[in-house]
Tab-separated table of C-alpha atoms and ligand atoms in Angstrom:
chain	number	residue	atom	x	y	z
A	1	UNK	CA	73.213	-75.741	-40.023
A	2	UNK	CA	73.601	-79.489	-40.263
A	3	UNK	CA	72.473	-81.010	-43.504
A	4	UNK	CA	69.229	-82.473	-42.193
A	5	UNK	CA	66.531	-82.305	-44.869
A	6	UNK	CA	63.645	-82.435	-42.405
A	7	UNK	CA	64.956	-80.413	-39.482
A	8	UNK	CA	68.046	-78.282	-40.085
A	9	UNK	CA	70.028	-77.985	-36.850
A	10	UNK	CA	73.226	-76.174	-35.863
A	11	UNK	CA	76.465	-78.023	-36.346
A	12	UNK	CA	77.172	-80.394	-33.472
A	13	UNK	CA	73.516	-81.013	-32.657
A	14	UNK	CA	71.593	-84.128	-33.600
A	15	UNK	CA	68.119	-85.542	-33.150
A	16	UNK	CA	67.877	-88.032	-30.316
A	17	UNK	CA	64.166	-88.749	-30.065
A	18	UNK	CA	60.900	-87.817	-31.768
A	19	UNK	CA	57.457	-88.053	-30.186
A	20	UNK	CA	54.470	-87.108	-32.290
A	21	UNK	CA	50.837	-86.590	-31.389
A	22	UNK	CA	47.936	-85.414	-33.494
A	23	UNK	CA	48.719	-81.734	-33.015
A	24	UNK	CA	52.316	-81.568	-31.787
A	25	UNK	CA	55.748	-83.017	-32.463
A	26	UNK	CA	58.268	-83.102	-29.634
A	27	UNK	CA	61.876	-83.527	-30.760
A	28	UNK	CA	64.745	-84.105	-28.369
A	29	UNK	CA	67.982	-82.621	-29.678
A	30	UNK	CA	71.371	-83.377	-28.171
A	31	UNK	CA	74.352	-81.084	-28.261
A	32	UNK	CA	77.571	-82.956	-28.953
A	33	UNK	CA	80.085	-80.137	-29.212
A	34	UNK	CA	83.204	-81.139	-27.319
A	35	UNK	CA	83.827	-77.561	-26.216
A	36	UNK	CA	81.959	-74.343	-25.692
A	37	UNK	CA	83.094	-70.754	-25.278
A	38	UNK	CA	82.423	-68.730	-22.162
A	39	UNK	CA	80.006	-65.883	-23.037
A	40	UNK	CA	81.945	-63.488	-20.805
A	41	UNK	CA	85.599	-64.071	-21.714
A	42	UNK	CA	85.182	-66.192	-24.883
A	43	UNK	CA	87.602	-68.770	-23.477
A	44	UNK	CA	86.802	-72.287	-24.799
A	45	UNK	CA	86.170	-74.939	-22.210
A	46	UNK	CA	85.722	-78.695	-22.314
A	47	UNK	CA	85.037	-79.167	-18.603
A	48	UNK	CA	81.419	-80.212	-18.320
A	49	UNK	CA	79.696	-79.189	-15.089
A	50	UNK	CA	76.218	-80.617	-15.666
A	51	UNK	CA	73.476	-81.129	-18.219
A	52	UNK	CA	70.437	-78.998	-18.741
A	53	UNK	CA	67.251	-79.088	-20.796
A	54	UNK	CA	65.521	-76.226	-22.541
A	55	UNK	CA	62.162	-76.332	-24.223
A	56	UNK	CA	61.760	-74.007	-27.180
A	57	UNK	CA	59.159	-73.698	-29.917
A	58	UNK	CA	60.300	-74.264	-33.473
A	59	UNK	CA	58.739	-73.824	-36.907
A	60	UNK	CA	55.753	-76.158	-37.501
A	61	UNK	CA	55.989	-79.422	-39.371
A	62	UNK	CA	53.074	-80.363	-41.600
A	63	UNK	CA	50.721	-78.042	-39.721
A	64	UNK	CA	51.662	-79.492	-36.335
A	65	UNK	CA	53.351	-77.543	-33.579
A	66	UNK	CA	56.979	-78.424	-32.980
A	67	UNK	CA	58.634	-78.270	-29.613
A	68	UNK	CA	62.363	-78.849	-29.280
A	69	UNK	CA	63.827	-80.265	-26.101
A	70	UNK	CA	67.396	-78.990	-26.239
A	71	UNK	CA	69.774	-81.086	-24.158
A	72	UNK	CA	72.601	-78.661	-23.526
A	73	UNK	CA	75.440	-78.652	-21.035
A	74	UNK	CA	76.960	-76.349	-18.478
A	75	UNK	CA	80.704	-75.845	-18.528
A	76	UNK	CA	83.313	-74.595	-16.110
A	77	UNK	CA	85.173	-71.518	-17.232
A	78	UNK	CA	88.814	-72.215	-16.548
A	79	UNK	CA	89.964	-68.653	-17.114
A	80	UNK	CA	91.174	-67.519	-13.670
A	81	UNK	CA	90.578	-63.878	-14.609
A	82	UNK	CA	86.961	-64.450	-15.607
A	83	UNK	CA	84.180	-63.665	-13.167
A	84	UNK	CA	81.947	-66.348	-14.650
A	85	UNK	CA	82.768	-69.759	-13.198
A	86	UNK	CA	79.959	-71.810	-14.759
A	87	UNK	CA	78.127	-71.078	-17.976
A	88	UNK	CA	75.552	-72.756	-20.175
A	89	UNK	CA	76.610	-73.422	-23.732
A	90	UNK	CA	75.204	-71.015	-26.284
A	91	UNK	CA	73.584	-71.709	-29.648
A	92	UNK	CA	73.934	-68.236	-31.127
A	93	UNK	CA	72.634	-68.934	-34.640
A	94	UNK	CA	69.751	-71.076	-33.459
A	95	UNK	CA	68.244	-69.794	-30.233
A	96	UNK	CA	69.040	-66.766	-28.068
A	97	UNK	CA	69.796	-67.164	-24.352
A	98	UNK	CA	66.605	-67.459	-22.247
A	99	UNK	CA	64.442	-67.368	-25.395
A	100	UNK	CA	61.368	-69.589	-25.572
A	101	UNK	CA	61.451	-69.924	-29.345
A	102	UNK	CA	64.052	-70.457	-32.036
A	103	UNK	CA	65.330	-67.620	-34.174
A	104	UNK	CA	63.693	-69.010	-37.316
A	105	UNK	CA	60.362	-69.259	-35.465
A	106	UNK	CA	60.680	-65.565	-34.557
A	107	UNK	CA	61.475	-64.709	-38.159
A	108	UNK	CA	58.377	-66.505	-39.417
A	109	UNK	CA	56.206	-64.723	-36.855
A	110	UNK	CA	57.689	-61.414	-37.999
A	111	UNK	CA	56.897	-62.220	-41.638
A	112	UNK	CA	53.319	-63.167	-40.756
A	113	UNK	CA	52.903	-59.996	-38.728
A	114	UNK	CA	54.281	-57.784	-41.487
A	115	UNK	CA	51.971	-59.403	-44.048
A	116	UNK	CA	48.865	-59.163	-41.855
A	117	UNK	CA	48.487	-57.566	-38.416
A	118	UNK	CA	48.423	-58.621	-34.775
A	119	UNK	CA	44.970	-60.208	-34.708
A	120	UNK	CA	45.051	-61.501	-38.289
A	121	UNK	CA	48.571	-62.798	-37.802
A	122	UNK	CA	47.463	-64.822	-34.784
A	123	UNK	CA	44.704	-66.493	-36.803
A	124	UNK	CA	47.011	-67.250	-39.723
A	125	UNK	CA	49.740	-68.555	-37.419
A	126	UNK	CA	47.245	-70.897	-35.743
A	127	UNK	CA	46.288	-72.305	-39.142
A	128	UNK	CA	49.968	-72.911	-39.874
A	129	UNK	CA	50.562	-74.672	-36.553
A	130	UNK	CA	52.081	-71.760	-34.637
A	131	UNK	CA	50.487	-70.969	-31.319
A	132	UNK	CA	51.010	-67.336	-30.427
A	133	UNK	CA	49.231	-64.170	-29.334
A	134	UNK	CA	48.679	-60.874	-31.068
A	135	UNK	CA	50.926	-59.169	-28.512
A	136	UNK	CA	53.766	-61.498	-29.475
A	137	UNK	CA	53.235	-60.831	-33.184
A	138	UNK	CA	53.262	-57.075	-32.582
A	139	UNK	CA	56.333	-57.373	-30.356
A	140	UNK	CA	58.199	-59.168	-33.141
A	141	UNK	CA	57.411	-56.300	-35.513
A	142	UNK	CA	58.383	-53.654	-32.987
A	143	UNK	CA	61.682	-55.439	-32.361
A	144	UNK	CA	62.719	-54.855	-35.949
A	145	UNK	CA	65.585	-52.379	-36.192
A	146	UNK	CA	64.736	-48.879	-37.289
A	147	UNK	CA	65.607	-47.891	-40.807
A	148	UNK	CA	68.483	-45.460	-41.169
A	149	UNK	CA	67.173	-41.956	-40.796
A	150	UNK	CA	66.773	-39.832	-43.886
A	151	UNK	CA	65.538	-36.319	-44.348
A	152	UNK	CA	61.802	-35.948	-44.830
A	153	UNK	CA	60.564	-33.568	-47.500
A	154	UNK	CA	56.903	-34.566	-47.767
A	155	UNK	CA	55.253	-35.243	-44.433
A	156	UNK	CA	51.805	-36.605	-43.603
A	157	UNK	CA	50.656	-35.997	-40.043
A	158	UNK	CA	47.523	-37.110	-38.252
A	159	UNK	CA	46.352	-38.395	-34.913
A	160	UNK	CA	45.820	-42.017	-33.935
A	161	UNK	CA	44.545	-43.791	-30.841
A	162	UNK	CA	46.792	-45.629	-28.434
A	163	UNK	CA	43.521	-46.543	-26.738
A	164	UNK	CA	40.399	-45.641	-28.673
A	165	UNK	CA	38.488	-42.813	-27.078
A	166	UNK	CA	40.982	-42.323	-24.246
A	167	UNK	CA	44.540	-41.689	-25.344
A	168	UNK	CA	45.712	-40.288	-28.647
A	169	UNK	CA	49.076	-39.755	-30.246
A	170	UNK	CA	50.421	-38.377	-33.497
A	171	UNK	CA	51.696	-40.407	-36.429
A	172	UNK	CA	54.237	-38.882	-38.809
A	173	UNK	CA	54.533	-40.549	-42.220
A	174	UNK	CA	57.163	-40.004	-44.869
A	175	UNK	CA	54.955	-39.641	-47.936
A	176	UNK	CA	57.781	-40.439	-50.344
A	177	UNK	CA	58.754	-43.788	-48.855
A	178	UNK	CA	55.231	-44.411	-47.424
A	179	UNK	CA	56.781	-45.400	-44.115
A	180	UNK	CA	56.002	-44.315	-40.596
A	181	UNK	CA	58.699	-41.844	-39.629
A	182	UNK	CA	57.779	-41.483	-35.963
A	183	UNK	CA	55.050	-41.818	-33.369
A	184	UNK	CA	54.569	-38.926	-30.964
A	185	UNK	CA	53.087	-39.460	-27.500
A	186	UNK	CA	50.287	-36.885	-27.853
A	187	UNK	CA	48.626	-34.629	-30.417
A	188	UNK	CA	49.599	-31.292	-28.957
A	189	UNK	CA	50.886	-28.595	-31.263
A	190	UNK	CA	54.052	-28.061	-29.220
A	191	UNK	CA	55.090	-31.722	-29.484
A	192	UNK	CA	54.543	-31.845	-33.241
A	193	UNK	CA	56.240	-28.485	-33.725
A	194	UNK	CA	59.327	-29.656	-31.836
A	195	UNK	CA	59.492	-32.748	-34.052
A	196	UNK	CA	59.066	-30.731	-37.272
A	197	UNK	CA	61.763	-28.347	-36.138
A	198	UNK	CA	64.231	-31.238	-36.387
A	199	UNK	CA	63.302	-31.762	-40.067
A	200	UNK	CA	65.020	-28.917	-41.889
A	201	UNK	CA	64.170	-30.259	-45.376
A	202	UNK	CA	60.441	-30.300	-44.765
A	203	UNK	CA	58.689	-28.696	-47.739
A	204	UNK	CA	55.111	-29.995	-47.685
A	205	UNK	CA	52.931	-31.020	-44.752
A	206	UNK	CA	49.710	-32.868	-45.455
A	207	UNK	CA	47.387	-32.624	-42.460
A	208	UNK	CA	43.795	-32.528	-41.306
A	209	UNK	CA	41.734	-29.360	-40.961
A	210	UNK	CA	42.269	-29.121	-37.196
A	211	UNK	CA	43.985	-26.191	-35.544
A	212	UNK	CA	46.609	-28.126	-33.589
A	213	UNK	CA	48.625	-29.365	-36.550
A	214	UNK	CA	48.188	-26.053	-38.378
A	215	UNK	CA	49.714	-24.347	-35.375
A	216	UNK	CA	52.473	-26.974	-35.246
A	217	UNK	CA	53.443	-26.270	-38.865
A	218	UNK	CA	53.449	-22.538	-38.213
A	219	UNK	CA	55.757	-22.972	-35.240
A	220	UNK	CA	57.971	-25.854	-36.329
A	221	UNK	CA	58.145	-25.642	-40.111
A	222	UNK	CA	57.009	-22.214	-41.327
A	223	UNK	CA	58.776	-22.802	-44.656
A	224	UNK	CA	56.564	-25.795	-45.460
A	225	UNK	CA	53.527	-25.675	-47.700
A	226	UNK	CA	50.396	-26.946	-45.995
A	227	UNK	CA	47.746	-28.981	-47.743
A	228	UNK	CA	44.749	-31.019	-46.739
A	229	UNK	CA	45.324	-34.738	-46.936
A	230	UNK	CA	43.193	-36.857	-49.230
A	231	UNK	CA	41.272	-38.534	-46.441
A	232	UNK	CA	40.128	-35.298	-44.843
A	233	UNK	CA	39.595	-33.661	-48.227
A	234	UNK	CA	37.213	-36.439	-49.295
A	235	UNK	CA	35.624	-36.467	-45.851
A	236	UNK	CA	34.948	-32.744	-45.981
A	237	UNK	CA	33.717	-33.019	-49.577
A	238	UNK	CA	31.363	-35.819	-48.583
A	239	UNK	CA	29.998	-33.807	-45.678
A	240	UNK	CA	29.534	-30.722	-47.877
A	241	UNK	CA	27.718	-32.716	-50.578
A	242	UNK	CA	25.577	-34.424	-47.940
A	243	UNK	CA	24.585	-31.028	-46.483
A	244	UNK	CA	23.817	-29.639	-49.934
A	245	UNK	CA	21.648	-32.621	-50.837
A	246	UNK	CA	19.866	-32.411	-47.496
A	247	UNK	CA	19.009	-28.756	-48.109
A	248	UNK	CA	17.776	-29.534	-51.639
A	249	UNK	CA	15.710	-32.428	-50.342
A	250	UNK	CA	14.130	-30.225	-47.678
A	251	UNK	CA	13.328	-27.537	-50.261
A	252	UNK	CA	11.876	-30.135	-52.631
A	253	UNK	CA	9.682	-31.577	-49.886
A	254	UNK	CA	8.519	-28.099	-48.987
A	255	UNK	CA	7.606	-27.389	-52.622
A	256	UNK	CA	5.701	-30.663	-52.900
A	257	UNK	CA	3.729	-29.916	-49.736
A	258	UNK	CA	2.935	-26.445	-51.023
A	259	UNK	CA	1.902	-27.839	-54.411
A	260	UNK	CA	-0.379	-30.376	-52.747
A	261	UNK	CA	-1.924	-27.660	-50.611
A	262	UNK	CA	-2.446	-25.441	-53.648
A	263	UNK	CA	-4.028	-28.321	-55.554
A	264	UNK	CA	-6.509	-28.964	-52.724
A	265	UNK	CA	-7.306	-25.317	-52.090
A	266	UNK	CA	-9.799	-24.653	-55.041
A	267	UNK	CA	-11.916	-27.671	-54.080
A	268	UNK	CA	-12.171	-26.540	-50.528
A	269	UNK	CA	-12.895	-23.004	-51.555
A	270	UNK	CA	-15.582	-24.121	-54.055
A	271	UNK	CA	-17.358	-26.162	-51.388
A	272	UNK	CA	-17.193	-23.243	-49.046
A	273	UNK	CA	-18.489	-20.976	-51.771
A	274	UNK	CA	-21.409	-23.380	-52.388
A	275	UNK	CA	-22.291	-23.455	-48.708
A	276	UNK	CA	-22.169	-19.691	-48.434
A	277	UNK	CA	-23.886	-18.934	-51.796
A	278	UNK	CA	-27.340	-17.915	-50.328
A	279	UNK	CA	-25.679	-15.035	-48.642
A	280	UNK	CA	-24.899	-13.661	-52.080
A	281	UNK	CA	-28.521	-13.704	-53.477
A	282	UNK	CA	-29.301	-17.372	-54.133
A	283	UNK	CA	-32.780	-18.420	-52.999
A	284	UNK	CA	-32.819	-19.938	-49.534
A	285	UNK	CA	-35.122	-22.829	-48.641
A	286	UNK	CA	-34.994	-22.073	-44.895
A	287	UNK	CA	-37.006	-18.973	-43.893
A	288	UNK	CA	-35.467	-16.552	-41.502
A	289	UNK	CA	-37.035	-15.790	-38.151
A	290	UNK	CA	-37.830	-12.287	-39.246
A	291	UNK	CA	-39.469	-13.420	-42.435
A	292	UNK	CA	-41.754	-15.962	-40.709
A	293	UNK	CA	-42.821	-13.321	-38.205
A	294	UNK	CA	-43.863	-10.988	-40.994
A	295	UNK	CA	-46.014	-13.647	-42.508
B	1	ZN	ZN1	84.896	-66.939	-18.763
Protein backbone atom coordinates (compact mmCIF):
# COMPACT_ATOMS: atom_id res chain seq x y z
CA UNK A 1 0.00 0.00 0.00
CA UNK A 2 1.16 3.50 -0.79
CA UNK A 3 2.16 5.56 2.19
CA UNK A 4 -0.95 7.73 2.28
CA UNK A 5 -1.87 8.55 5.88
CA UNK A 6 -5.53 9.24 5.10
CA UNK A 7 -6.31 6.68 2.42
CA UNK A 8 -3.82 3.85 1.94
CA UNK A 9 -3.86 2.73 -1.70
CA UNK A 10 -2.03 0.03 -3.66
CA UNK A 11 1.29 0.96 -5.17
CA UNK A 12 0.87 2.78 -8.47
CA UNK A 13 -2.50 4.30 -7.58
CA UNK A 14 -3.03 7.89 -6.54
CA UNK A 15 -5.90 10.15 -5.59
CA UNK A 16 -7.07 12.35 -8.44
CA UNK A 17 -10.18 14.03 -7.06
CA UNK A 18 -12.23 14.18 -3.87
CA UNK A 19 -15.87 15.21 -3.65
CA UNK A 20 -17.49 15.31 -0.24
CA UNK A 21 -21.09 15.73 0.82
CA UNK A 22 -22.68 15.59 4.24
CA UNK A 23 -22.97 11.81 4.25
CA UNK A 24 -20.61 10.55 1.54
CA UNK A 25 -17.11 11.06 0.19
CA UNK A 26 -16.42 10.20 -3.43
CA UNK A 27 -12.74 9.72 -4.26
CA UNK A 28 -11.45 9.27 -7.78
CA UNK A 29 -8.35 7.08 -7.87
CA UNK A 30 -6.13 6.74 -10.92
CA UNK A 31 -4.02 3.74 -11.75
CA UNK A 32 -0.61 4.71 -13.08
CA UNK A 33 1.09 1.35 -13.43
CA UNK A 34 2.93 1.28 -16.74
CA UNK A 35 2.20 -2.42 -17.20
CA UNK A 36 -0.24 -5.03 -16.08
CA UNK A 37 -0.19 -8.82 -16.19
CA UNK A 38 -2.73 -10.86 -18.10
CA UNK A 39 -4.86 -12.84 -15.60
CA UNK A 40 -4.83 -15.87 -17.91
CA UNK A 41 -1.19 -16.23 -18.98
CA UNK A 42 0.49 -13.79 -16.53
CA UNK A 43 2.29 -12.12 -19.43
CA UNK A 44 2.97 -8.41 -18.68
CA UNK A 45 1.62 -5.93 -21.17
CA UNK A 46 2.02 -2.20 -21.68
CA UNK A 47 -0.36 -1.90 -24.63
CA UNK A 48 -3.33 0.06 -23.39
CA UNK A 49 -6.62 -0.74 -25.12
CA UNK A 50 -8.97 1.64 -23.30
CA UNK A 51 -9.87 3.11 -19.93
CA UNK A 52 -12.56 1.95 -17.60
CA UNK A 53 -14.17 3.09 -14.36
CA UNK A 54 -15.28 0.98 -11.43
CA UNK A 55 -17.21 2.16 -8.44
CA UNK A 56 -16.49 0.31 -5.22
CA UNK A 57 -17.33 0.97 -1.58
CA UNK A 58 -14.45 1.53 0.80
CA UNK A 59 -14.09 1.84 4.57
CA UNK A 60 -15.85 4.95 5.98
CA UNK A 61 -14.07 8.18 6.76
CA UNK A 62 -15.20 10.08 9.84
CA UNK A 63 -18.57 8.33 9.84
CA UNK A 64 -19.24 9.16 6.19
CA UNK A 65 -19.60 6.58 3.46
CA UNK A 66 -16.69 6.37 1.04
CA UNK A 67 -17.05 5.47 -2.58
CA UNK A 68 -13.98 4.97 -4.75
CA UNK A 69 -14.11 5.64 -8.46
CA UNK A 70 -11.29 3.45 -9.75
CA UNK A 71 -9.95 4.62 -13.10
CA UNK A 72 -8.37 1.47 -14.45
CA UNK A 73 -7.26 0.45 -17.92
CA UNK A 74 -7.73 -2.40 -20.32
CA UNK A 75 -4.66 -3.90 -21.94
CA UNK A 76 -3.95 -6.03 -24.96
CA UNK A 77 -2.41 -9.39 -24.22
CA UNK A 78 0.43 -9.78 -26.67
CA UNK A 79 1.00 -13.45 -25.96
CA UNK A 80 0.04 -15.18 -29.23
CA UNK A 81 -0.67 -18.42 -27.36
CA UNK A 82 -3.09 -16.79 -24.92
CA UNK A 83 -6.81 -17.00 -25.53
CA UNK A 84 -7.42 -13.69 -23.79
CA UNK A 85 -6.82 -10.78 -26.15
CA UNK A 86 -7.98 -7.90 -23.94
CA UNK A 87 -8.02 -7.81 -20.17
CA UNK A 88 -8.74 -5.30 -17.43
CA UNK A 89 -5.91 -4.63 -15.03
CA UNK A 90 -6.24 -6.32 -11.67
CA UNK A 91 -5.75 -4.90 -8.18
CA UNK A 92 -5.37 -8.19 -6.33
CA UNK A 93 -4.53 -6.85 -2.86
CA UNK A 94 -7.14 -4.12 -2.98
CA UNK A 95 -10.30 -5.22 -4.75
CA UNK A 96 -11.32 -8.54 -6.32
CA UNK A 97 -12.50 -8.70 -9.94
CA UNK A 98 -16.19 -7.74 -10.30
CA UNK A 99 -16.42 -6.94 -6.57
CA UNK A 100 -18.48 -3.96 -5.45
CA UNK A 101 -16.42 -3.32 -2.34
CA UNK A 102 -12.77 -3.28 -1.38
CA UNK A 103 -11.15 -6.15 0.46
CA UNK A 104 -10.65 -4.09 3.62
CA UNK A 105 -14.34 -3.10 3.55
CA UNK A 106 -15.25 -6.81 3.42
CA UNK A 107 -12.91 -7.52 6.32
CA UNK A 108 -14.52 -4.84 8.46
CA UNK A 109 -17.99 -6.18 7.68
CA UNK A 110 -16.79 -9.65 8.67
CA UNK A 111 -15.44 -8.33 11.98
CA UNK A 112 -18.71 -6.53 12.71
CA UNK A 113 -20.70 -9.63 11.86
CA UNK A 114 -18.57 -11.88 14.04
CA UNK A 115 -18.89 -9.46 16.97
CA UNK A 116 -22.65 -9.04 16.61
CA UNK A 117 -25.03 -10.78 14.19
CA UNK A 118 -26.74 -10.08 10.88
CA UNK A 119 -29.37 -7.62 12.11
CA UNK A 120 -27.22 -6.08 14.86
CA UNK A 121 -24.27 -5.85 12.50
CA UNK A 122 -26.35 -3.88 10.01
CA UNK A 123 -27.32 -1.34 12.67
CA UNK A 124 -23.75 -0.99 13.92
CA UNK A 125 -22.39 -0.69 10.38
CA UNK A 126 -24.89 2.08 9.62
CA UNK A 127 -23.69 4.00 12.67
CA UNK A 128 -20.11 3.64 11.43
CA UNK A 129 -20.97 4.86 7.93
CA UNK A 130 -21.23 1.48 6.21
CA UNK A 131 -24.41 0.86 4.29
CA UNK A 132 -25.12 -2.84 4.07
CA UNK A 133 -27.78 -5.49 4.65
CA UNK A 134 -27.99 -8.33 7.11
CA UNK A 135 -27.73 -10.81 4.23
CA UNK A 136 -24.41 -9.27 3.21
CA UNK A 137 -23.09 -9.43 6.78
CA UNK A 138 -24.10 -13.09 7.06
CA UNK A 139 -22.60 -13.84 3.65
CA UNK A 140 -19.27 -12.38 4.76
CA UNK A 141 -19.27 -14.70 7.78
CA UNK A 142 -20.25 -17.73 5.73
CA UNK A 143 -17.46 -16.98 3.26
CA UNK A 144 -14.87 -17.50 5.96
CA UNK A 145 -12.82 -20.63 5.36
CA UNK A 146 -13.64 -23.65 7.45
CA UNK A 147 -11.31 -24.51 10.26
CA UNK A 148 -9.18 -27.60 9.74
CA UNK A 149 -11.14 -30.63 10.80
CA UNK A 150 -10.30 -32.27 14.09
CA UNK A 151 -11.77 -35.25 15.82
CA UNK A 152 -14.73 -34.54 18.07
CA UNK A 153 -14.86 -36.24 21.45
CA UNK A 154 -17.61 -34.26 23.19
CA UNK A 155 -20.56 -33.46 20.97
CA UNK A 156 -23.61 -31.29 21.59
CA UNK A 157 -26.51 -31.88 19.22
CA UNK A 158 -29.84 -30.12 18.92
CA UNK A 159 -32.28 -28.87 16.34
CA UNK A 160 -32.53 -25.35 14.97
CA UNK A 161 -34.84 -23.58 12.54
CA UNK A 162 -33.83 -22.65 9.03
CA UNK A 163 -37.26 -21.04 8.92
CA UNK A 164 -39.07 -20.87 12.24
CA UNK A 165 -42.02 -23.20 12.39
CA UNK A 166 -41.47 -24.61 8.90
CA UNK A 167 -38.05 -26.09 8.30
CA UNK A 168 -35.65 -27.45 10.87
CA UNK A 169 -32.11 -28.74 10.77
CA UNK A 170 -29.59 -30.13 13.22
CA UNK A 171 -26.64 -28.27 14.69
CA UNK A 172 -23.58 -30.21 15.85
CA UNK A 173 -21.28 -28.38 18.27
CA UNK A 174 -17.83 -29.39 19.42
CA UNK A 175 -18.18 -28.85 23.16
CA UNK A 176 -14.43 -28.64 23.71
CA UNK A 177 -13.73 -25.84 21.26
CA UNK A 178 -17.30 -24.40 21.56
CA UNK A 179 -17.50 -24.18 17.79
CA UNK A 180 -20.15 -25.33 15.38
CA UNK A 181 -18.86 -28.52 13.81
CA UNK A 182 -21.57 -28.95 11.19
CA UNK A 183 -25.12 -28.11 10.18
CA UNK A 184 -27.30 -30.97 8.98
CA UNK A 185 -30.21 -30.37 6.60
CA UNK A 186 -32.87 -32.03 8.77
CA UNK A 187 -33.38 -33.51 12.24
CA UNK A 188 -33.95 -37.10 11.25
CA UNK A 189 -32.21 -39.83 13.20
CA UNK A 190 -30.70 -41.39 10.07
CA UNK A 191 -29.00 -38.14 9.02
CA UNK A 192 -27.51 -37.54 12.47
CA UNK A 193 -26.49 -41.17 12.80
CA UNK A 194 -24.64 -41.07 9.48
CA UNK A 195 -22.78 -37.95 10.63
CA UNK A 196 -21.88 -39.48 14.02
CA UNK A 197 -20.65 -42.60 12.30
CA UNK A 198 -17.90 -40.48 10.72
CA UNK A 199 -16.70 -39.39 14.20
CA UNK A 200 -14.88 -42.42 15.56
CA UNK A 201 -13.56 -40.59 18.65
CA UNK A 202 -16.99 -39.58 19.88
CA UNK A 203 -17.24 -40.37 23.59
CA UNK A 204 -20.02 -38.15 24.95
CA UNK A 205 -23.15 -36.84 23.25
CA UNK A 206 -25.14 -34.13 24.97
CA UNK A 207 -28.66 -34.00 23.55
CA UNK A 208 -32.28 -33.21 24.28
CA UNK A 209 -34.79 -35.71 25.64
CA UNK A 210 -36.31 -36.43 22.22
CA UNK A 211 -36.28 -39.85 20.63
CA UNK A 212 -34.70 -38.89 17.30
CA UNK A 213 -31.26 -37.99 18.62
CA UNK A 214 -31.33 -40.88 21.10
CA UNK A 215 -31.91 -43.20 18.18
CA UNK A 216 -29.16 -41.45 16.21
CA UNK A 217 -26.63 -42.06 19.00
CA UNK A 218 -27.68 -45.70 19.24
CA UNK A 219 -27.18 -46.18 15.52
CA UNK A 220 -24.21 -43.93 14.78
CA UNK A 221 -22.18 -43.84 17.98
CA UNK A 222 -23.16 -46.70 20.30
CA UNK A 223 -19.87 -46.32 22.19
CA UNK A 224 -20.74 -42.77 23.27
CA UNK A 225 -22.17 -41.85 26.64
CA UNK A 226 -25.42 -39.93 26.38
CA UNK A 227 -26.37 -37.10 28.69
CA UNK A 228 -29.00 -34.42 28.80
CA UNK A 229 -27.71 -31.00 27.90
CA UNK A 230 -27.92 -28.18 30.41
CA UNK A 231 -30.63 -26.30 28.56
CA UNK A 232 -33.02 -29.23 28.43
CA UNK A 233 -32.06 -30.35 31.93
CA UNK A 234 -32.98 -26.94 33.37
CA UNK A 235 -36.06 -26.79 31.17
CA UNK A 236 -37.27 -30.16 32.40
CA UNK A 237 -36.42 -29.23 36.00
CA UNK A 238 -38.37 -25.99 35.65
CA UNK A 239 -41.38 -27.81 34.24
CA UNK A 240 -41.23 -30.44 37.01
CA UNK A 241 -41.00 -27.79 39.74
CA UNK A 242 -43.81 -25.80 38.13
CA UNK A 243 -46.04 -28.92 38.08
CA UNK A 244 -45.19 -29.72 41.69
CA UNK A 245 -45.97 -26.19 42.84
CA UNK A 246 -49.21 -26.21 40.87
CA UNK A 247 -50.32 -29.42 42.59
CA UNK A 248 -49.40 -28.02 46.02
CA UNK A 249 -51.24 -24.80 45.26
CA UNK A 250 -54.35 -26.72 44.20
CA UNK A 251 -54.22 -28.83 47.37
CA UNK A 252 -53.73 -25.73 49.52
CA UNK A 253 -56.69 -24.00 47.89
CA UNK A 254 -58.79 -27.10 48.42
CA UNK A 255 -57.84 -27.20 52.11
CA UNK A 256 -58.67 -23.51 52.54
CA UNK A 257 -62.08 -23.98 50.93
CA UNK A 258 -62.75 -26.97 53.15
CA UNK A 259 -61.62 -25.04 56.23
CA UNK A 260 -63.90 -22.14 55.34
CA UNK A 261 -66.80 -24.51 54.83
CA UNK A 262 -66.12 -26.22 58.15
CA UNK A 263 -65.92 -22.85 59.90
CA UNK A 264 -69.32 -21.82 58.51
CA UNK A 265 -71.01 -25.15 59.13
CA UNK A 266 -71.72 -24.83 62.97
CA UNK A 267 -73.41 -21.45 62.50
CA UNK A 268 -75.65 -22.79 59.82
CA UNK A 269 -76.41 -25.88 61.81
CA UNK A 270 -77.18 -23.85 64.97
CA UNK A 271 -79.64 -21.65 63.08
CA UNK A 272 -81.25 -24.70 61.63
CA UNK A 273 -81.38 -26.27 65.06
CA UNK A 274 -83.06 -23.11 66.45
CA UNK A 275 -85.66 -23.14 63.70
CA UNK A 276 -86.42 -26.80 64.22
CA UNK A 277 -86.29 -26.75 68.07
CA UNK A 278 -90.13 -26.91 68.66
CA UNK A 279 -90.15 -30.28 67.06
CA UNK A 280 -88.00 -31.49 69.93
CA UNK A 281 -90.32 -30.33 72.82
CA UNK A 282 -89.93 -26.55 72.95
CA UNK A 283 -93.23 -24.70 73.40
CA UNK A 284 -94.74 -23.55 70.12
CA UNK A 285 -96.57 -20.23 69.82
CA UNK A 286 -98.52 -21.33 66.72
CA UNK A 287 -101.31 -23.84 67.48
CA UNK A 288 -101.70 -26.79 65.23
CA UNK A 289 -104.88 -27.40 63.27
CA UNK A 290 -105.65 -30.43 65.34
CA UNK A 291 -105.18 -28.61 68.59
CA UNK A 292 -107.49 -25.71 67.64
CA UNK A 293 -110.17 -28.17 66.57
CA UNK A 294 -110.07 -29.87 69.95
CA UNK A 295 -110.59 -26.60 71.69
ZN1 LIG B 1 -2.73 -13.56 -21.79
